[in-house]
CSV table of C-alpha atoms in Angstrom, one decimal:
chain,number,residue,atom,x,y,z
A,3,UNK,CA,100.4,108.2,76.1
A,4,UNK,CA,100.7,105.1,78.4
A,5,UNK,CA,98.2,105.1,81.3
A,6,UNK,CA,99.0,104.3,84.8
A,7,UNK,CA,100.7,101.1,85.3
A,8,UNK,CA,100.5,98.9,88.5
A,9,UNK,CA,102.4,96.0,89.3
A,10,UNK,CA,101.9,93.1,90.3
A,11,UNK,CA,98.3,92.8,89.3
A,12,UNK,CA,97.6,90.0,91.6
A,13,UNK,CA,99.4,88.6,94.6
A,14,UNK,CA,98.7,86.3,97.5
A,15,UNK,CA,100.3,86.5,100.9
A,16,UNK,CA,99.9,84.9,104.1
A,17,UNK,CA,99.2,86.8,107.5
A,18,UNK,CA,102.4,88.5,109.1
A,19,UNK,CA,104.1,89.0,105.6
A,20,UNK,CA,104.7,92.2,104.1
A,21,UNK,CA,104.0,93.3,100.5
A,22,UNK,CA,105.2,96.2,98.2
A,23,UNK,CA,103.2,97.4,95.3
A,24,UNK,CA,104.5,99.5,92.6
A,25,UNK,CA,102.9,102.4,90.5
A,26,UNK,CA,104.2,104.2,87.5
A,27,UNK,CA,102.1,107.4,86.8
A,28,UNK,CA,101.3,109.0,83.4
A,29,UNK,CA,104.3,110.6,82.1
A,30,UNK,CA,104.6,114.2,83.3
A,31,UNK,CA,102.1,113.7,86.3
A,32,UNK,CA,103.8,114.4,89.7
A,33,UNK,CA,101.0,113.6,92.0
A,34,UNK,CA,100.4,110.0,92.9
A,35,UNK,CA,97.6,108.8,95.3
A,36,UNK,CA,96.9,105.5,96.6
A,37,UNK,CA,93.3,104.2,97.5
A,38,UNK,CA,92.2,100.9,99.0
A,39,UNK,CA,89.0,99.4,97.6
A,40,UNK,CA,87.0,96.8,99.4
A,41,UNK,CA,83.4,95.6,99.2
A,42,UNK,CA,82.8,96.6,102.7
A,43,UNK,CA,84.4,100.0,103.0
A,44,UNK,CA,84.6,101.0,99.4
A,45,UNK,CA,87.1,103.5,98.2
A,46,UNK,CA,89.2,104.8,100.8
A,47,UNK,CA,92.1,107.2,100.5
A,48,UNK,CA,95.5,106.0,101.7
A,49,UNK,CA,98.1,108.7,100.9
A,50,UNK,CA,99.1,111.2,98.2
A,51,UNK,CA,102.6,112.1,96.9
A,52,UNK,CA,103.8,115.1,95.2
A,53,UNK,CA,107.4,115.6,94.3
A,54,UNK,CA,108.6,113.0,96.6
A,55,UNK,CA,106.8,114.3,99.5
A,56,UNK,CA,103.7,112.8,101.3
A,57,UNK,CA,101.1,115.6,100.9
A,58,UNK,CA,98.1,113.9,102.7
A,59,UNK,CA,97.6,110.6,104.5
A,60,UNK,CA,94.3,108.9,105.2
A,61,UNK,CA,93.1,107.0,108.3
A,62,UNK,CA,95.1,104.0,108.1
A,63,UNK,CA,97.5,102.3,110.6
A,64,UNK,CA,101.4,102.8,110.4
A,65,UNK,CA,101.5,99.5,108.8
A,66,UNK,CA,100.7,101.1,105.6
A,67,UNK,CA,103.5,103.3,104.1
A,68,UNK,CA,104.5,104.7,100.9
A,69,UNK,CA,107.1,106.7,99.1
A,70,UNK,CA,107.8,108.4,95.7
A,71,UNK,CA,110.9,108.6,93.7
A,72,UNK,CA,112.4,111.3,91.6
A,73,UNK,CA,110.8,110.0,88.4
A,74,UNK,CA,107.4,110.2,90.2
A,75,UNK,CA,107.1,106.4,90.3
A,76,UNK,CA,105.5,105.3,93.7
A,77,UNK,CA,105.6,102.3,96.0
A,78,UNK,CA,103.3,101.5,98.8
A,79,UNK,CA,104.2,98.9,101.5
A,80,UNK,CA,102.0,97.0,104.0
A,81,UNK,CA,103.8,95.3,106.8
A,82,UNK,CA,102.4,92.6,109.1
A,83,UNK,CA,99.6,91.7,106.8
A,84,UNK,CA,96.2,90.9,108.3
A,85,UNK,CA,93.2,89.2,106.7
A,86,UNK,CA,91.5,92.5,106.5
A,87,UNK,CA,94.1,94.0,104.3
A,88,UNK,CA,92.8,91.8,101.4
A,89,UNK,CA,91.6,94.5,98.8
A,90,UNK,CA,92.1,96.1,95.4
A,91,UNK,CA,94.8,98.7,95.8
A,92,UNK,CA,94.5,101.5,93.2
A,93,UNK,CA,96.9,103.9,92.3
A,94,UNK,CA,96.1,107.3,90.7
A,95,UNK,CA,98.1,110.0,89.1
A,96,UNK,CA,97.2,113.7,88.5
A,97,UNK,CA,98.8,116.5,86.5
A,98,UNK,CA,97.7,119.2,88.8
A,99,UNK,CA,100.6,120.6,90.7
A,100,UNK,CA,98.9,123.0,93.2
A,101,UNK,CA,96.5,122.4,96.1
A,102,UNK,CA,93.4,122.2,93.8
A,103,UNK,CA,91.9,118.9,93.3
A,104,UNK,CA,91.7,117.6,89.7
A,105,UNK,CA,91.1,114.6,87.4
A,106,UNK,CA,92.7,111.4,88.9
A,107,UNK,CA,93.7,108.8,86.3
A,108,UNK,CA,93.5,105.4,88.0
A,109,UNK,CA,95.3,102.3,87.1
A,110,UNK,CA,93.7,98.9,87.1
A,111,UNK,CA,94.9,98.0,90.5
A,112,UNK,CA,96.8,95.4,92.4
A,113,UNK,CA,94.6,92.7,93.9
A,114,UNK,CA,95.9,91.6,97.2
A,115,UNK,CA,94.7,88.5,98.8
A,116,UNK,CA,95.9,87.8,102.5
A,117,UNK,CA,95.4,84.1,103.7
B,20,UNK,CA,86.3,114.8,108.1
B,21,UNK,CA,84.3,114.4,105.0
B,22,UNK,CA,81.5,111.9,104.7
B,23,UNK,CA,79.9,111.2,101.5
B,24,UNK,CA,76.6,109.1,101.3
B,25,UNK,CA,75.4,107.8,97.8
B,26,UNK,CA,72.1,106.3,96.8
B,27,UNK,CA,70.8,103.9,95.6
B,28,UNK,CA,73.4,101.2,95.9
B,29,UNK,CA,71.8,99.4,92.9
B,30,UNK,CA,69.8,100.7,90.2
B,31,UNK,CA,68.2,98.8,87.2
B,32,UNK,CA,66.8,100.7,84.3
B,33,UNK,CA,65.6,99.8,80.8
B,34,UNK,CA,67.7,101.0,77.8
B,35,UNK,CA,66.5,104.4,76.9
B,36,UNK,CA,65.2,105.4,80.3
B,37,UNK,CA,67.1,107.9,82.5
B,38,UNK,CA,69.0,107.1,85.6
B,39,UNK,CA,69.6,109.4,88.7
B,40,UNK,CA,72.1,108.8,91.4
B,41,UNK,CA,72.2,111.2,94.5
B,42,UNK,CA,75.0,112.0,96.9
B,43,UNK,CA,75.2,114.1,100.0
B,44,UNK,CA,78.3,115.4,101.8
B,45,UNK,CA,78.9,116.6,105.2
B,46,UNK,CA,81.8,119.2,104.9
B,47,UNK,CA,80.6,122.6,103.7
B,48,UNK,CA,84.1,123.6,102.8
B,49,UNK,CA,84.0,120.9,100.1
B,50,UNK,CA,84.5,122.5,96.6
B,51,UNK,CA,85.2,119.8,94.0
B,52,UNK,CA,82.7,117.1,93.2
B,53,UNK,CA,83.6,114.4,90.5
B,54,UNK,CA,81.8,111.3,89.4
B,55,UNK,CA,83.8,108.1,88.4
B,56,UNK,CA,82.7,105.1,86.5
B,57,UNK,CA,84.2,101.8,87.2
B,58,UNK,CA,83.8,98.9,84.8
B,59,UNK,CA,84.5,95.4,85.7
B,60,UNK,CA,88.4,94.8,86.1
B,61,UNK,CA,89.3,98.4,85.6
B,62,UNK,CA,90.1,101.3,87.7
B,63,UNK,CA,87.6,104.2,88.1
B,64,UNK,CA,87.4,106.8,85.4
B,65,UNK,CA,86.4,110.3,85.7
B,66,UNK,CA,83.1,110.9,83.7
B,67,UNK,CA,82.2,114.5,84.8
B,68,UNK,CA,83.0,116.8,87.6
B,69,UNK,CA,81.7,120.1,89.1
B,70,UNK,CA,83.1,122.7,91.4
B,71,UNK,CA,81.3,124.7,93.9
B,72,UNK,CA,80.9,127.9,91.8
B,73,UNK,CA,78.6,126.2,89.3
B,74,UNK,CA,75.2,124.7,89.9
B,75,UNK,CA,75.0,122.3,86.9
B,76,UNK,CA,77.2,120.9,84.2
B,77,UNK,CA,76.3,118.9,81.2
B,78,UNK,CA,78.3,116.6,78.9
B,79,UNK,CA,76.2,115.2,76.2
B,80,UNK,CA,73.9,112.4,78.0
B,81,UNK,CA,75.4,113.1,81.4
B,82,UNK,CA,74.6,115.9,83.6
B,83,UNK,CA,75.6,116.7,87.2
B,84,UNK,CA,73.7,119.3,89.5
B,85,UNK,CA,74.9,120.6,92.9
B,86,UNK,CA,73.0,122.3,95.6
B,87,UNK,CA,75.5,123.8,98.1
B,88,UNK,CA,72.9,124.7,100.5
B,89,UNK,CA,71.6,121.3,101.0
B,90,UNK,CA,74.9,119.7,100.5
B,91,UNK,CA,73.9,117.3,97.9
B,92,UNK,CA,74.8,116.6,94.1
B,93,UNK,CA,73.4,114.2,91.6
B,94,UNK,CA,74.3,112.5,88.4
B,95,UNK,CA,71.8,112.3,85.7
B,96,UNK,CA,72.3,109.9,82.6
B,97,UNK,CA,69.6,110.2,79.9
B,98,UNK,CA,68.8,107.7,77.1
B,99,UNK,CA,70.9,104.9,79.0
B,100,UNK,CA,72.6,102.3,76.8
B,101,UNK,CA,73.8,98.8,77.8
B,102,UNK,CA,77.4,100.2,77.8
B,103,UNK,CA,76.4,102.7,80.8
B,104,UNK,CA,76.3,99.5,82.9
B,105,UNK,CA,78.9,99.8,85.6
B,106,UNK,CA,79.5,100.9,89.1
B,107,UNK,CA,79.3,104.8,89.6
B,108,UNK,CA,81.0,106.6,92.4
B,109,UNK,CA,80.5,110.2,93.5
B,110,UNK,CA,83.3,112.0,95.6
B,111,UNK,CA,84.1,115.1,97.3
B,112,UNK,CA,87.2,117.0,98.1
B,113,UNK,CA,87.5,118.6,101.4
B,114,UNK,CA,88.4,121.9,99.8
B,115,UNK,CA,91.2,123.1,102.3
B,116,UNK,CA,94.5,124.3,100.9
B,117,UNK,CA,96.3,121.0,101.6
B,118,UNK,CA,93.4,118.8,100.1
B,119,UNK,CA,95.7,118.0,97.1
B,120,UNK,CA,94.2,115.1,95.3
B,121,UNK,CA,92.6,113.6,98.4
B,122,UNK,CA,88.9,112.5,97.5
B,123,UNK,CA,86.3,111.2,99.9
B,124,UNK,CA,84.2,108.7,97.7
B,125,UNK,CA,80.7,107.5,98.2
B,126,UNK,CA,79.8,103.8,98.5
B,127,UNK,CA,78.9,103.3,94.8
B,128,UNK,CA,76.0,102.6,92.7
B,129,UNK,CA,75.8,99.6,90.5
B,130,UNK,CA,73.7,100.5,87.4
B,131,UNK,CA,72.4,97.9,85.3
B,132,UNK,CA,70.9,98.9,81.9
B,133,UNK,CA,68.6,96.2,80.5
B,134,UNK,CA,68.4,96.0,76.6
């Protein structure tokens, strides 16, 4: 079974630009979560999608957005990039359908550098 | 919201020794406590988890204990091996009906096992 696939793995952008990151969950998983990982703030929850609906959202500005498609693939977008957005963006999928939390399967991440 | 504190931030042990990492959480409603291991260049991977109706759980060389009254939980690794070297994260789920797969992570512990 293929794992969680994130693209691109690495990218460099300049301040003010926008970026779109893609995540393909494990086949059959309908929940996709996004986390931001930085040395200073650690792992922080961005948002979670389940069946194309945003189920939860973390404490990030509106520049961070996401969506999920009918095949469970997800994208996140960051507009008007700032230097502080440089981070590893991790996507995780889960098979749990209900409100109960379960094992998250993480991808290897997309490393974004903002210059 | 939930706040998770993790100690120590770095831990160096000799191969064969035991390692203990401790976490405290703030939200008494939290009911799910996973531990993730992150190796260099990879996404975090679940190694063990515990729910609030259980005080201890063991899986081979790894065990987790939970003290709900004190709101802390710990990871115990016995007979450490060089391949245990990685960054370990504890996490908690807020436990409300809409928690979904939203986790609050601790700051991480870099474990180094010296051969």
